[in-house]
PDB file of C-alpha atoms in Angstrom:
ATOM      1  CA  MET A 904      64.903 -37.428  25.588  1.00  0.00           C
ATOM      2  CA  TYR A 905      62.359 -35.070  27.139  1.00  0.00           C
ATOM      3  CA  PRO A 906      58.829 -35.031  25.674  1.00  0.00           C
ATOM      4  CA  VAL A 907      58.146 -31.875  23.643  1.00  0.00           C
ATOM      5  CA  ARG A 908      55.825 -30.397  26.284  1.00  0.00           C
ATOM      6  CA  VAL A 909      58.323 -30.973  29.119  1.00  0.00           C
ATOM      7  CA  LEU A 910      61.145 -29.504  27.045  1.00  0.00           C
ATOM      8  CA  THR A 911      59.018 -26.448  26.244  1.00  0.00           C
ATOM      9  CA  LEU A 912      58.277 -25.912  29.949  1.00  0.00           C
ATOM     10  CA  LEU A 913      61.962 -26.233  30.814  1.00  0.00           C
ATOM     11  CA  ILE A 914      62.829 -23.566  28.235  1.00  0.00           C
ATOM     12  CA  LEU A 915      60.090 -21.243  29.519  1.00  0.00           C
ATOM     13  CA  CYS A 916      61.123 -21.672  33.158  1.00  0.00           C
ATOM     14  CA  PHE A 917      64.675 -20.836  32.104  1.00  0.00           C
ATOM     15  CA  MET A 918      63.402 -17.641  30.417  1.00  0.00           C
ATOM     16  CA  LEU A 919      61.373 -16.727  33.501  1.00  0.00           C
ATOM     17  CA  ALA A 920      64.424 -17.172  35.706  1.00  0.00           C
ATOM     18  CA  GLY A 921      66.796 -15.204  33.471  1.00  0.00           C
ATOM     19  CA  HIS A 922      69.708 -15.945  31.141  1.00  0.00           C
ATOM     20  CA  VAL A 923      71.884 -17.136  34.019  1.00  0.00           C
ATOM     21  CA  VAL A 924      69.976 -18.449  37.026  1.00  0.00           C
ATOM     22  CA  PRO A 925      71.322 -16.968  40.290  1.00  0.00           C
ATOM     23  CA  LEU A 926      70.481 -18.657  43.578  1.00  0.00           C
ATOM     24  CA  ALA A 927      67.494 -17.248  45.442  1.00  0.00           C
ATOM     25  CA  ALA A 928      66.877 -17.657  49.153  1.00  0.00           C
ATOM     26  CA  GLU A 929      65.972 -21.287  49.741  1.00  0.00           C
ATOM     27  CA  GLY A 930      62.226 -21.835  49.853  1.00  0.00           C
ATOM     28  CA  GLN A 931      61.467 -18.261  48.810  1.00  0.00           C
ATOM     29  CA  PRO A 932      59.757 -17.317  45.527  1.00  0.00           C
ATOM     30  CA  ASP A 933      61.963 -15.310  43.218  1.00  0.00           C
ATOM     31  CA  ILE A 934      62.111 -13.366  39.970  1.00  0.00           C
ATOM     32  CA  VAL A 935      65.423 -13.785  38.105  1.00  0.00           C
ATOM     33  CA  GLY A 936      66.868 -15.078  41.382  1.00  0.00           C
ATOM     34  CA  LEU A 937      65.752 -11.915  43.194  1.00  0.00           C
ATOM     35  CA  SER A 938      63.811 -12.739  46.356  1.00  0.00           C
ATOM     36  CA  LEU A 939      62.181 -10.484  48.919  1.00  0.00           C
ATOM     37  CA  GLY A 940      64.103  -9.506  52.045  1.00  0.00           C
ATOM     38  CA  ILE A 941      67.572  -9.262  50.503  1.00  0.00           C
ATOM     39  CA  THR A 942      69.638  -6.065  50.614  1.00  0.00           C
ATOM     40  CA  LEU A 943      69.886  -3.658  47.698  1.00  0.00           C
ATOM     41  CA  SER A 944      73.559  -4.526  47.348  1.00  0.00           C
ATOM     42  CA  GLU A 945      72.680  -8.204  46.984  1.00  0.00           C
ATOM     43  CA  ALA A 946      69.956  -7.327  44.496  1.00  0.00           C
ATOM     44  CA  GLU A 947      72.359  -5.307  42.347  1.00  0.00           C
ATOM     45  CA  GLN A 948      74.838  -8.202  42.236  1.00  0.00           C
ATOM     46  CA  LYS A 949      72.108 -10.679  41.264  1.00  0.00           C
ATOM     47  CA  ILE A 950      70.922  -8.418  38.442  1.00  0.00           C
ATOM     48  CA  LYS A 951      74.477  -8.171  37.106  1.00  0.00           C
ATOM     49  CA  ALA A 952      74.825 -11.950  37.339  1.00  0.00           C
ATOM     50  CA  ALA A 953      71.526 -12.513  35.521  1.00  0.00           C
ATOM     51  CA  ASP A 954      72.710 -10.645  32.426  1.00  0.00           C
ATOM     52  CA  PRO A 955      75.791  -8.394  32.054  1.00  0.00           C
ATOM     53  CA  ALA A 956      73.936  -6.561  29.261  1.00  0.00           C
ATOM     54  CA  PHE A 957      71.613  -4.900  31.773  1.00  0.00           C
ATOM     55  CA  GLU A 958      72.024  -1.144  32.112  1.00  0.00           C
ATOM     56  CA  ILE A 959      71.456  -0.446  35.801  1.00  0.00           C
ATOM     57  CA  LYS A 960      70.577   2.895  37.365  1.00  0.00           C
ATOM     58  CA  ALA A 961      69.696   3.835  40.927  1.00  0.00           C
ATOM     59  CA  LEU A 962      66.241   5.035  41.972  1.00  0.00           C
ATOM     60  CA  LYS A 963      66.258   7.619  44.753  1.00  0.00           C
ATOM     61  CA  ASP A 964      63.725   8.913  47.263  1.00  0.00           C
ATOM     62  CA  LYS A 965      63.014  12.577  47.958  1.00  0.00           C
ATOM     63  CA  SER A 966      66.034  12.863  50.237  1.00  0.00           C
ATOM     64  CA  GLY A 967      68.353  11.533  47.540  1.00  0.00           C
ATOM     65  CA  THR A 968      68.830   8.165  49.216  1.00  0.00           C
ATOM     66  CA  VAL A 969      68.982   5.134  46.908  1.00  0.00           C
ATOM     67  CA  CYS A 970      65.732   3.197  47.382  1.00  0.00           C
ATOM     68  CA  GLY A 971      66.055   0.752  44.506  1.00  0.00           C
ATOM     69  CA  TYR A 972      67.408  -0.080  41.078  1.00  0.00           C
ATOM     70  CA  GLU A 973      66.033  -0.133  37.571  1.00  0.00           C
ATOM     71  CA  ALA A 974      67.736  -2.407  35.049  1.00  0.00           C
ATOM     72  CA  CYS A 975      67.007  -2.373  31.330  1.00  0.00           C
ATOM     73  CA  ARG A 976      68.169  -4.467  28.406  1.00  0.00           C
ATOM     74  CA  THR A 977      67.660  -3.083  24.925  1.00  0.00           C
ATOM     75  CA  ASP A 978      68.058  -4.303  21.364  1.00  0.00           C
ATOM     76  CA  LYS A 979      70.339  -1.684  19.839  1.00  0.00           C
ATOM     77  CA  LYS A 980      69.785  -3.180  16.380  1.00  0.00           C
ATOM     78  CA  SER A 981      66.080  -2.410  16.583  1.00  0.00           C
ATOM     79  CA  MET A 982      65.344   1.310  16.923  1.00  0.00           C
ATOM     80  CA  THR A 983      62.097   3.020  17.892  1.00  0.00           C
ATOM     81  CA  MET A 984      61.073   6.678  18.007  1.00  0.00           C
ATOM     82  CA  THR A 985      62.580   6.989  21.507  1.00  0.00           C
ATOM     83  CA  GLY A 986      65.723   4.896  20.978  1.00  0.00           C
ATOM     84  CA  PRO A 987      66.710   1.214  21.053  1.00  0.00           C
ATOM     85  CA  ARG A 988      63.839  -1.241  21.530  1.00  0.00           C
ATOM     86  CA  LEU A 989      63.352  -2.149  25.193  1.00  0.00           C
ATOM     87  CA  GLU A 990      63.440  -5.931  25.591  1.00  0.00           C
ATOM     88  CA  GLU A 991      63.499  -6.378  29.351  1.00  0.00           C
ATOM     89  CA  GLN A 992      63.097  -4.249  32.452  1.00  0.00           C
ATOM     90  CA  ILE A 993      63.637  -5.068  36.135  1.00  0.00           C
ATOM     91  CA  ILE A 994      62.670  -2.868  39.080  1.00  0.00           C
ATOM     92  CA  VAL A 995      63.813  -3.590  42.630  1.00  0.00           C
ATOM     93  CA  LEU A 996      62.676  -1.424  45.547  1.00  0.00           C
ATOM     94  CA  ALA A 997      63.620  -1.456  49.226  1.00  0.00           C
ATOM     95  CA  GLY A 998      61.745  -0.268  52.301  1.00  0.00           C
ATOM     96  CA  LYS A 999      62.732   1.968  55.171  1.00  0.00           C
ATOM     97  CA  ASN A1000      64.654  -0.949  56.695  1.00  0.00           C
ATOM     98  CA  GLY A1001      66.863  -1.210  53.601  1.00  0.00           C
ATOM     99  CA  LEU A1002      65.538  -4.633  52.569  1.00  0.00           C
ATOM    100  CA  VAL A1003      63.892  -5.392  49.243  1.00  0.00           C
ATOM    101  CA  ASN A1004      60.089  -5.378  49.430  1.00  0.00           C
ATOM    102  CA  THR A1005      59.295  -5.178  45.707  1.00  0.00           C
ATOM    103  CA  VAL A1006      60.658  -7.019  42.667  1.00  0.00           C
ATOM    104  CA  ALA A1007      59.154  -6.578  39.214  1.00  0.00           C
ATOM    105  CA  ARG A1008      60.151  -7.653  35.730  1.00  0.00           C
ATOM    106  CA  SER A1009      58.698  -7.159  32.255  1.00  0.00           C
ATOM    107  CA  GLN A1010      59.687  -8.611  28.893  1.00  0.00           C
ATOM    108  CA  GLN A1011      58.684  -7.771  25.335  1.00  0.00           C
ATOM    109  CA  GLN A1012      58.042 -10.514  22.786  1.00  0.00           C
ATOM    110  CA  PRO A1013      58.035 -10.434  18.950  1.00  0.00           C
ATOM    111  CA  ALA A1014      54.488  -9.671  17.807  1.00  0.00           C
ATOM    112  CA  ASP A1015      54.529 -12.350  15.104  1.00  0.00           C
ATOM    113  CA  SER A1016      56.306 -15.140  16.986  1.00  0.00           C
ATOM    114  CA  GLY A1017      55.662 -14.498  20.669  1.00  0.00           C
ATOM    115  CA  LEU A1018      54.914 -17.175  23.225  1.00  0.00           C
ATOM    116  CA  LEU A1019      51.625 -18.994  23.221  1.00  0.00           C
ATOM    117  CA  PRO A1020      49.548 -17.859  26.237  1.00  0.00           C
ATOM    118  CA  GLU A1021      48.926 -21.428  27.393  1.00  0.00           C
ATOM    119  CA  THR A1022      52.667 -22.132  27.330  1.00  0.00           C
ATOM    120  CA  LEU A1023      53.444 -19.093  29.487  1.00  0.00           C
ATOM    121  CA  ASP A1024      50.516 -19.956  31.769  1.00  0.00           C
ATOM    122  CA  ALA A1025      51.946 -23.458  32.300  1.00  0.00           C
ATOM    123  CA  ALA A1026      55.460 -22.099  32.965  1.00  0.00           C
ATOM    124  CA  LEU A1027      54.149 -19.686  35.599  1.00  0.00           C
ATOM    125  CA  ARG A1028      52.207 -22.478  37.320  1.00  0.00           C
ATOM    126  CA  GLU A1029      55.350 -24.609  37.201  1.00  0.00           C
ATOM    127  CA  LYS A1030      57.325 -21.870  38.988  1.00  0.00           C
ATOM    128  CA  TYR A1031      54.768 -20.449  41.460  1.00  0.00           C
ATOM    129  CA  GLY A1032      52.091 -23.132  41.797  1.00  0.00           C
ATOM    130  CA  GLU A1033      48.355 -22.855  41.236  1.00  0.00           C
ATOM    131  CA  PRO A1034      47.252 -19.192  41.202  1.00  0.00           C
ATOM    132  CA  SER A1035      44.899 -17.770  43.809  1.00  0.00           C
ATOM    133  CA  LEU A1036      43.094 -15.850  41.084  1.00  0.00           C
ATOM    134  CA  GLN A1037      43.072 -15.657  37.302  1.00  0.00           C
ATOM    135  CA  ARG A1038      41.370 -13.132  35.031  1.00  0.00           C
ATOM    136  CA  VAL A1039      41.221 -13.923  31.332  1.00  0.00           C
ATOM    137  CA  GLN A1040      40.194 -11.375  28.705  1.00  0.00           C
ATOM    138  CA  LYS A1041      40.695 -11.351  24.975  1.00  0.00           C
ATOM    139  CA  TRP A1042      43.772  -9.120  24.968  1.00  0.00           C
ATOM    140  CA  ASP A1043      44.883  -9.332  28.571  1.00  0.00           C
ATOM    141  CA  ARG A1044      45.434 -12.005  31.217  1.00  0.00           C
ATOM    142  CA  ILE A1045      46.198 -11.632  34.938  1.00  0.00           C
ATOM    143  CA  MET A1046      47.341 -14.332  37.371  1.00  0.00           C
ATOM    144  CA  ALA A1047      47.888 -13.799  41.098  1.00  0.00           C
ATOM    145  CA  TRP A1048      49.403 -15.774  43.957  1.00  0.00           C
ATOM    146  CA  ALA A1049      48.822 -14.575  47.531  1.00  0.00           C
ATOM    147  CA  HIS A1050      49.919 -16.042  50.869  1.00  0.00           C
ATOM    148  CA  ASP A1051      49.530 -14.756  54.407  1.00  0.00           C
ATOM    149  CA  SER A1052      52.382 -14.318  56.899  1.00  0.00           C
ATOM    150  CA  ASN A1053      52.195 -18.045  57.759  1.00  0.00           C
ATOM    151  CA  GLY A1054      52.489 -19.120  54.131  1.00  0.00           C
ATOM    152  CA  ASN A1055      48.838 -20.110  53.799  1.00  0.00           C
ATOM    153  CA  PRO A1056      47.016 -19.169  50.578  1.00  0.00           C
ATOM    154  CA  ILE A1057      44.743 -16.119  50.887  1.00  0.00           C
ATOM    155  CA  LYS A1058      41.318 -17.195  49.625  1.00  0.00           C
ATOM    156  CA  ASP A1059      39.910 -13.786  48.679  1.00  0.00           C
ATOM    157  CA  ILE A1060      42.591 -11.514  47.249  1.00  0.00           C
ATOM    158  CA  SER A1061      40.269  -9.236  45.281  1.00  0.00           C
ATOM    159  CA  PRO A1062      40.626  -6.395  47.852  1.00  0.00           C
ATOM    160  CA  TYR A1063      44.388  -6.352  47.283  1.00  0.00           C
ATOM    161  CA  LEU A1064      44.487  -6.764  43.508  1.00  0.00           C
ATOM    162  CA  ALA A1065      44.508  -3.536  41.544  1.00  0.00           C
ATOM    163  CA  ARG A1066      43.031  -3.394  38.089  1.00  0.00           C
ATOM    164  CA  PRO A1067      45.093  -1.554  35.479  1.00  0.00           C
ATOM    165  CA  SER A1068      42.963   1.582  36.010  1.00  0.00           C
ATOM    166  CA  ASP A1069      43.353   1.551  39.819  1.00  0.00           C
ATOM    167  CA  LYS A1070      45.936   3.694  41.576  1.00  0.00           C
ATOM    168  CA  PRO A1071      47.975   1.467  43.914  1.00  0.00           C
ATOM    169  CA  GLN A1072      49.271   2.540  47.292  1.00  0.00           C
ATOM    170  CA  GLN A1073      52.767   3.983  47.159  1.00  0.00           C
ATOM    171  CA  PRO A1074      54.863   4.080  50.324  1.00  0.00           C
ATOM    172  CA  SER A1075      57.339   6.960  50.465  1.00  0.00           C
ATOM    173  CA  SER A1076      60.151   4.404  50.565  1.00  0.00           C
ATOM    174  CA  TRP A1077      59.388   3.618  46.917  1.00  0.00           C
ATOM    175  CA  GLY A1078      60.677   7.037  45.883  1.00  0.00           C
ATOM    176  CA  SER A1079      58.956   9.595  43.672  1.00  0.00           C
ATOM    177  CA  VAL A1080      59.384   7.794  40.343  1.00  0.00           C
ATOM    178  CA  ALA A1081      58.954   4.140  41.256  1.00  0.00           C
ATOM    179  CA  LEU A1082      55.189   3.877  40.739  1.00  0.00           C
ATOM    180  CA  SER A1083      55.351   5.540  37.322  1.00  0.00           C
ATOM    181  CA  ARG A1084      58.088   3.089  36.337  1.00  0.00           C
ATOM    182  CA  LEU A1085      55.870   0.156  37.309  1.00  0.00           C
ATOM    183  CA  THR A1086      52.901   1.627  35.435  1.00  0.00           C
ATOM    184  CA  GLU A1087      54.863   2.377  32.272  1.00  0.00           C
ATOM    185  CA  ALA A1088      56.112  -1.218  32.176  1.00  0.00           C
ATOM    186  CA  HIS A1089      52.532  -2.546  32.598  1.00  0.00           C
ATOM    187  CA  MET A1090      53.544  -4.074  35.938  1.00  0.00           C
ATOM    188  CA  LEU A1091      50.771  -4.484  38.487  1.00  0.00           C
ATOM    189  CA  ALA A1092      50.999  -3.285  42.096  1.00  0.00           C
ATOM    190  CA  PRO A1093      48.812  -3.929  45.164  1.00  0.00           C
ATOM    191  CA  LYS A1094      45.673  -1.840  45.475  1.00  0.00           C
ATOM    192  CA  LYS A1095      45.492  -2.412  49.232  1.00  0.00           C
ATOM    193  CA  LEU A1096      47.834  -3.951  51.799  1.00  0.00           C
ATOM    194  CA  PRO A1097      46.630  -6.443  54.447  1.00  0.00           C
ATOM    195  CA  GLN A1098      47.733  -5.792  58.012  1.00  0.00           C
ATOM    196  CA  ASP A1099      48.800  -9.403  58.599  1.00  0.00           C
ATOM    197  CA  GLY A1100      51.330  -9.251  55.763  1.00  0.00           C
ATOM    198  CA  GLY A1101      52.240 -12.037  53.418  1.00  0.00           C
ATOM    199  CA  THR A1102      53.480 -12.238  49.846  1.00  0.00           C
ATOM    200  CA  LEU A1103      51.704 -11.212  46.661  1.00  0.00           C
ATOM    201  CA  ILE A1104      52.851 -12.221  43.169  1.00  0.00           C
ATOM    202  CA  LEU A1105      51.120 -10.721  40.135  1.00  0.00           C
ATOM    203  CA  ALA A1106      51.615 -11.775  36.518  1.00  0.00           C
ATOM    204  CA  ARG A1107      50.162  -9.967  33.539  1.00  0.00           C
ATOM    205  CA  PHE A1108      50.546 -10.633  29.861  1.00  0.00           C
ATOM    206  CA  GLY A1109      49.202  -8.843  26.832  1.00  0.00           C
ATOM    207  CA  LEU A1110      48.001 -10.795  23.807  1.00  0.00           C
ATOM    208  CA  LYS A1111      47.892  -9.985  20.128  1.00  0.00           C
ATOM    209  CA  SER A1112      46.742 -11.667  16.983  1.00  0.00           C
ATOM    210  CA  PRO A1113      49.638 -11.618  14.475  1.00  0.00           C
ATOM    211  CA  GLY A1114      48.794  -9.482  11.475  1.00  0.00           C
ATOM    212  CA  GLY A1115      45.498  -8.501  13.084  1.00  0.00           C
ATOM    213  CA  SER A1116      43.819 -11.606  11.703  1.00  0.00           C
ATOM    214  CA  PRO A1117      40.907 -12.768  13.898  1.00  0.00           C
ATOM    215  CA  ASP A1118      41.652 -16.367  12.907  1.00  0.00           C
ATOM    216  CA  ALA A1119      45.364 -16.279  13.798  1.00  0.00           C
ATOM    217  CA  THR A1120      46.665 -17.914  16.971  1.00  0.00           C
ATOM    218  CA  MET A1121      46.942 -15.401  19.813  1.00  0.00           C
ATOM    219  CA  ARG A1122      50.501 -14.637  20.932  1.00  0.00           C
ATOM    220  CA  VAL A1123      51.988 -13.022  24.030  1.00  0.00           C
ATOM    221  CA  THR A1124      53.556  -9.699  23.040  1.00  0.00           C
ATOM    222  CA  ALA A1125      54.585  -8.658  26.564  1.00  0.00           C
ATOM    223  CA  PHE A1126      54.419 -10.073  30.056  1.00  0.00           C
ATOM    224  CA  SER A1127      55.368  -8.948  33.530  1.00  0.00           C
ATOM    225  CA  VAL A1128      55.724 -10.550  36.955  1.00  0.00           C
ATOM    226  CA  SER A1129      55.688  -8.480  40.156  1.00  0.00           C
ATOM    227  CA  MET A1130      56.348  -9.674  43.715  1.00  0.00           C
ATOM    228  CA  PHE A1131      55.599  -7.778  46.941  1.00  0.00           C
ATOM    229  CA  ASP A1132      56.321  -8.176  50.652  1.00  0.00           C
ATOM    230  CA  MET A1133      52.950  -6.899  51.844  1.00  0.00           C
ATOM    231  CA  ALA A1134      53.945  -6.845  55.532  1.00  0.00           C
ATOM    232  CA  ALA A1135      56.957  -4.632  54.848  1.00  0.00           C
ATOM    233  CA  LEU A1136      54.977  -2.334  52.551  1.00  0.00           C
ATOM    234  CA  TYR A1137      52.167  -2.054  55.115  1.00  0.00           C
ATOM    235  CA  ALA A1138      54.682  -1.168  57.833  1.00  0.00           C
ATOM    236  CA  ASP A1139      56.098   1.575  55.625  1.00  0.00           C
ATOM    237  CA  THR A1140      52.654   3.056  54.877  1.00  0.00           C
ATOM    238  CA  VAL A1141      51.873   3.087  58.621  1.00  0.00           C
ATOM    239  CA  ALA A1142      55.205   4.789  59.296  1.00  0.00           C
ATOM    240  CA  ASP A1143      54.396   7.341  56.584  1.00  0.00           C
ATOM    241  CA  LYS A1144      51.068   8.206  58.232  1.00  0.00           C
ATOM    242  CA  GLU A1145      52.683   8.445  61.678  1.00  0.00           C
ATOM    243  CA  ASP A1146      55.398  10.699  60.271  1.00  0.00           C
ATOM    244  CA  GLN A1147      52.823  12.900  58.561  1.00  0.00           C
ATOM    245  CA  THR A1148      50.798  13.166  61.789  1.00  0.00           C
ATOM    246  CA  ARG A1149      53.941  14.053  63.756  1.00  0.00           C
ATOM    247  CA  ARG A1150      54.913  16.792  61.304  1.00  0.00           C
ATOM    248  CA  GLN A1151      51.382  18.228  61.352  1.00  0.00           C
ATOM    249  CA  ARG A1152      51.418  18.251  65.158  1.00  0.00           C
ATOM    250  CA  GLU A1153      54.817  19.963  65.239  1.00  0.00           C
ATOM    251  CA  GLN A1154      53.627  22.571  62.756  1.00  0.00           C
ATOM    252  CA  TYR A1155      50.481  23.166  64.806  1.00  0.00           C
ATOM    253  CA  GLU A1156      52.503  23.667  67.988  1.00  0.00           C
ATOM    254  CA  LYS A1157      54.845  26.010  66.127  1.00  0.00           C
ATOM    255  CA  ASP A1158      51.946  28.043  64.754  1.00  0.00           C
ATOM    256  CA  LYS A1159      50.300  28.071  68.191  1.00  0.00           C
ATOM    257  CA  ALA A1160      53.450  29.458  69.781  1.00  0.00           C
ATOM    258  CA  ASN A1161      53.772  32.174  67.134  1.00  0.00           C
ATOM    259  CA  LYS A1162      51.854  34.832  69.060  1.00  0.00           C
ATOM    260  CA  PRO A1163      51.274  38.201  67.452  1.00  0.00           C
ATOM    261  CA  THR A1164      52.692  41.399  68.970  1.00  0.00           C
ATOM    262  CA  LEU A1165      49.728  43.452  70.156  1.00  0.00           C
TER     263      LEU A1165
END
């Protein structure tokens, strides 16, 4: 028999991976079996395999091209002002090369019987290793894992870690609604992207005291995990700037050639 603590960690790791655990790319970090660098088609199939109850819809960029997917699972027996209670949300976004550069997932927990923060903390360490950074506040906790393009831990990740009030960078490949989706789900995104690339994983969980009692044990009411291919996102932001410069130059040349009739 497993000791209670080991059994608890196994259950939590199973929850972090999803109801059915799909295979991720070997040696690559994943969220619900979704790893960076896969195609959108592969991502859609993995989401369906994780839980058939997910309602999946496409996210599109300004040109109407599918740039990602948003999957939601709701509790239709529990209604809110806006509809069924949202239990889980997954967002997958691809770059200009068509490969996934962003995976994010959030889950809601019962306010009176949610996970203990130390249990979730241990499960995240079990899955992703020791965090590069951790910020602990009374009602909010953030954990981050960052590695450079060679897989070495990044010692100082504070320049890349956005606080909840910061506005992250948004490459055009994310589409017009992607960033708002991440924000609404309390998912964190990079504040800045390093030129040498690497991978950034951000976990955030909100805490609440059941019944509002100051003496009650704090519980996790919601948590999210986001994963980013910083090299791919940086390449897309550079391409965006180059494209903007090209269009400005073309417009200037067009305006310059538009001579008045005197």
